[in-house]
Coordinates of C-alpha atoms in Angstrom, one line a residue:
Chain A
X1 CA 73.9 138.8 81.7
X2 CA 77.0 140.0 83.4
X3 CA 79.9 137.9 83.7
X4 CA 83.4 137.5 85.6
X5 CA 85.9 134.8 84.7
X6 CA 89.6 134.5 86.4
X7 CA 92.1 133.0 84.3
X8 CA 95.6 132.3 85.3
X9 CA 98.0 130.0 86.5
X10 CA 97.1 127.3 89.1
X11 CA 100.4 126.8 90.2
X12 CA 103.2 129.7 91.8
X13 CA 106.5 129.2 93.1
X14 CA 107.1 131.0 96.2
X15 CA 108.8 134.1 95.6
X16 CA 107.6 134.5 92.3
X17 CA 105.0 136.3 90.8
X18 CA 101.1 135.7 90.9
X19 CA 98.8 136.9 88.0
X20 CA 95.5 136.6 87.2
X21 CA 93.4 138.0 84.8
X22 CA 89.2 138.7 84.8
X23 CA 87.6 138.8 81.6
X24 CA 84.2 140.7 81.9
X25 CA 81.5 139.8 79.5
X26 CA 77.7 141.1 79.1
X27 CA 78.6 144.7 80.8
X28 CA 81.4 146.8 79.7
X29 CA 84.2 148.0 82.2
X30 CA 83.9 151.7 81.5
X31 CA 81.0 152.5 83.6
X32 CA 80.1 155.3 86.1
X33 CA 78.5 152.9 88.9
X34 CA 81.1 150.3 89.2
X35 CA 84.5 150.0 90.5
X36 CA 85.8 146.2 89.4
X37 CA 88.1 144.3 92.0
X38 CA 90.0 141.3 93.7
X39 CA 88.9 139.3 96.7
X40 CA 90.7 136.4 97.7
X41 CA 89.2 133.5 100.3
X42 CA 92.1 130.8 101.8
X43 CA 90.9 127.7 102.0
X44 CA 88.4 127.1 105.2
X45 CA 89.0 130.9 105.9
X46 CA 86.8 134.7 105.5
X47 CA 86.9 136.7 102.4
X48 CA 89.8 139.4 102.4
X49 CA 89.4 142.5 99.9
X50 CA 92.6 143.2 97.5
X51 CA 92.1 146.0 95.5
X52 CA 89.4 147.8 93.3
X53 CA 90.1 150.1 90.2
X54 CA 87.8 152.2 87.7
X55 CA 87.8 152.2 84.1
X56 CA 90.1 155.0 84.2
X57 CA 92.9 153.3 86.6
X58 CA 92.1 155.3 89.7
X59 CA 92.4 152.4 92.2
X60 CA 92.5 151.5 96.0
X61 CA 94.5 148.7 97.5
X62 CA 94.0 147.1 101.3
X63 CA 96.9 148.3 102.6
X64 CA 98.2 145.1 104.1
X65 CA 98.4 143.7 100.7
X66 CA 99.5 147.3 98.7
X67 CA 103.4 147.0 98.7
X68 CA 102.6 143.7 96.7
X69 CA 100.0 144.5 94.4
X70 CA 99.2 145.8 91.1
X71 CA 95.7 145.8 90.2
X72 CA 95.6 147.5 86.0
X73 CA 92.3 147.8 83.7
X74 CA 92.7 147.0 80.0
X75 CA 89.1 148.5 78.6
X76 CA 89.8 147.7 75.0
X77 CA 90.1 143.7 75.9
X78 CA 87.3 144.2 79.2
X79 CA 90.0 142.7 81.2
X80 CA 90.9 143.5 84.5
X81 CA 94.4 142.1 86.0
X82 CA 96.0 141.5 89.4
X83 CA 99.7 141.0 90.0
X84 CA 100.8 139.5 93.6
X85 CA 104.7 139.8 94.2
X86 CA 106.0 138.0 95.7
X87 CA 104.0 135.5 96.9
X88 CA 104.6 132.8 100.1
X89 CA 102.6 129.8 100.9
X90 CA 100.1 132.5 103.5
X91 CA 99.0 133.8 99.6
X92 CA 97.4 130.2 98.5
X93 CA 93.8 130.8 98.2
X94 CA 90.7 131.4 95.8
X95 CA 91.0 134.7 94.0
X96 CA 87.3 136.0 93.1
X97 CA 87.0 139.4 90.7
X98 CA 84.2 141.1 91.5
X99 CA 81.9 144.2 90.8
X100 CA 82.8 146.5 93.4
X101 CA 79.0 148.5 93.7
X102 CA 81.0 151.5 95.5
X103 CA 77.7 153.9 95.6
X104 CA 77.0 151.3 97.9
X105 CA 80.3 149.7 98.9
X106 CA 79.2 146.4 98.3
X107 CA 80.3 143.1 95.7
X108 CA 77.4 143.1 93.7
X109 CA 79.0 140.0 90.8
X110 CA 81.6 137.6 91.9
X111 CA 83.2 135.2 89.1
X112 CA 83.6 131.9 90.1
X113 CA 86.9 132.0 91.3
X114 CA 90.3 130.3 91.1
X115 CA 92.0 128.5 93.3
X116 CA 96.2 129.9 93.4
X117 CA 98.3 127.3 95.2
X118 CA 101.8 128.6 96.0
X119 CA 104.5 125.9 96.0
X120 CA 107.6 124.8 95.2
Chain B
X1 CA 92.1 147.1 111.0
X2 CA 90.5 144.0 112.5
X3 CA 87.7 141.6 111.0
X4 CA 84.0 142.1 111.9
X5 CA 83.4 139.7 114.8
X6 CA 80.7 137.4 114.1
X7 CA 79.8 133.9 115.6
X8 CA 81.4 131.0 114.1
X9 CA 77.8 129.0 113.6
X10 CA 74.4 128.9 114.1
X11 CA 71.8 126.7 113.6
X12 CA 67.8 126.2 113.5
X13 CA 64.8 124.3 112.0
X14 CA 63.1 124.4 109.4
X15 CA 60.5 127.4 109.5
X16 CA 62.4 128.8 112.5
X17 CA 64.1 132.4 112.2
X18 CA 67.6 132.6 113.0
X19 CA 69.4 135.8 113.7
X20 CA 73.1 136.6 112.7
X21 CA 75.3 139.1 114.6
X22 CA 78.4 141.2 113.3
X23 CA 80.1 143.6 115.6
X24 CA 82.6 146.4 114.5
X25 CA 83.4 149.8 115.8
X26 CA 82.3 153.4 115.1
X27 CA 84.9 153.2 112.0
X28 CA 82.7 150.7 110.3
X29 CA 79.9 149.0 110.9
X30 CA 78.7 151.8 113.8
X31 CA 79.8 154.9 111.9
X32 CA 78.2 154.2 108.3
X33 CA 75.1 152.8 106.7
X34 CA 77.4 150.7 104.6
X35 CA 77.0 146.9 105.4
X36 CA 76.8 144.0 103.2
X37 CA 75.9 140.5 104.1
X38 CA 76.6 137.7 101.6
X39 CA 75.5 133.9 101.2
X40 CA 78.3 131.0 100.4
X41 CA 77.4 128.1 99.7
X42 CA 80.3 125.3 100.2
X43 CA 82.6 125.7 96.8
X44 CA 80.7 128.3 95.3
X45 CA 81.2 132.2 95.1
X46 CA 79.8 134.4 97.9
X47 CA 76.5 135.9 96.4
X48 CA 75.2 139.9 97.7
X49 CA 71.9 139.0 100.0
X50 CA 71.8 142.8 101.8
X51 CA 73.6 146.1 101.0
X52 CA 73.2 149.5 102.6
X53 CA 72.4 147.1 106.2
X54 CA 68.8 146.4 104.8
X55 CA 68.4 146.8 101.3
X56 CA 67.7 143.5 99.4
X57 CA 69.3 143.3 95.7
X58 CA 66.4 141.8 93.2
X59 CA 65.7 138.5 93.2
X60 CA 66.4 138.1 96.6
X61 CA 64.1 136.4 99.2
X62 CA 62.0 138.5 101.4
X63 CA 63.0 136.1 104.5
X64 CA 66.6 137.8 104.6
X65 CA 66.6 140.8 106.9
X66 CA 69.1 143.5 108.0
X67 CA 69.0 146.1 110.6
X68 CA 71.9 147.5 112.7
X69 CA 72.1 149.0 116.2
X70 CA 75.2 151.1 117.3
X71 CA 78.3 148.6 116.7
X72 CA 76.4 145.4 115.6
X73 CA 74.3 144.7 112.3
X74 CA 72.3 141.7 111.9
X75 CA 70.8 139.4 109.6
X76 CA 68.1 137.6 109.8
X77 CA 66.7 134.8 107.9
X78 CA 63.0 134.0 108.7
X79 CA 61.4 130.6 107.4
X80 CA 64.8 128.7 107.4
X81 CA 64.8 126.3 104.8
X82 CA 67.6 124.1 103.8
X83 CA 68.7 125.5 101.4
X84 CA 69.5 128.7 103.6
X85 CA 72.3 126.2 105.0
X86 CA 75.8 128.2 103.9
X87 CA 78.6 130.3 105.4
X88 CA 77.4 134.2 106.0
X89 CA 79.5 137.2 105.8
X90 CA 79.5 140.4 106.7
X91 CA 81.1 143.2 105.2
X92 CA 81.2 147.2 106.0
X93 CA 83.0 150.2 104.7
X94 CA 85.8 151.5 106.8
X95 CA 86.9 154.9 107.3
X96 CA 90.4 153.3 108.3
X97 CA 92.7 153.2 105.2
X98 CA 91.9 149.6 104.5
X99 CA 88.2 150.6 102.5
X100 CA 86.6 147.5 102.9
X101 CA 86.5 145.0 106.1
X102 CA 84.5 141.6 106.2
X103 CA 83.2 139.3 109.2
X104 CA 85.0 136.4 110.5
X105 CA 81.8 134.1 108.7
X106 CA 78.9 132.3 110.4
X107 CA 77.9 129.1 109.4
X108 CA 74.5 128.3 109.5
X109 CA 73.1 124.9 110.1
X110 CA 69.8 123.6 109.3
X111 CA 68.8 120.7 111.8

């Protein structure tokens, strides 16, 4: 059974750097079909996309976010990683990774999400 | 590129069908066959209920339904049970640089 977990610090300063790491268990990243990506949620707010990437680092960014994201694939650990920079208090939220289905442009597995609070 | 407009709540009884709406343009949700609805429940990850506007992933319900006319998809959810009781998103592909746009979220009530 597939899996997504976030990991990563709770806790950012603003101006400083956000990073978070999915680990993806029970499917491997290297695959045709899927596309693996960031969605982040602020609390009592919608869903906004970040980014996506394939196993081969061909990736797309939501161009509000792109001039302060990095989105990288490490298929040897199954791991794929988002960097925010820098970040202000607007950037506290949940951060999901998620299967991006992009044959049919949809999030097909979400993990369970982390919540990023930025503060000093 | 703007959110999907959808209303901020609706609600029914039990057994009733409710009907959600989300309105784009002719970049999204008008122009492609692309939209998504997904189920939150409150402090829990958004789950896939429809893709391609009417497709149901397995293991799915039969009482969700999607269909889309011009700007606006829909979803609807016939037999409403509590448990149907969660935040619903939208979500369609966009031929504006920004790939992906989602709904504003509805949150449905069951009375």
């Amino acid at each position: 059974q597939l899996q997504l977990q976030e990991s990563g610090p709770g806790l950012v300063k603003p101006s400083e750097t956000l990073s978070l790491t999915c680990t993806v268990s029970g499917d491997s990243i290297i695959s045709k079909t899927y596309y693996w990506g960031w969605i982040r949620q602020p609390p009592g707010k919608g869903l906004e996309w970040i980014a996506s990437i394939y196993y081969t680092g061909s990736n797309y960014y939501n161009p509000s976010l792109k001039s302060r994201v990095t989105i990288s694939v490490d298929t040897s650990k199954n791991q794929v990683s988002l960097k925010l920079s820098p970040v202000t208090a607007a950037d506290t939220a949940v951060f999901y990774c998620v299967r991006d289905w992009r044959f049919k442009y949809s999030f097909d597995n979400w993990g369970q999400g982390t919540l990023v609070t930025v503060s000093s | 590129q703007s959110a999907l407009t959808q209303f901020a709540s609706v609600s029914g009884s039990p057994g009733q069908s409710i009907t959600i709406s989300c309105t784009g343009t002719s970049s999204d949700v008008g122009g492609y066959n692309s939209v998504s609805w997904y189920q939150q429940h409150p402090g829990k990850a958004p789950k896939l209920m429809i893709y391609d506007v009417s497709n149901r992933p397995s293991g799915v319900s039969d009482r969700f339904s999607g269909s889309k006319s011009g700007n606006t998809a829909s979803l609807t959810i016939s037999g409403l049970q509590a448990e149907d009781e969660a935040d619903y998103y939208c979500s369609s592909y966009t031929s504006t640089s920004t790939l992906y746009v989602f709904g504003t979220g509805t949150k449905v009530t069951v009375l």
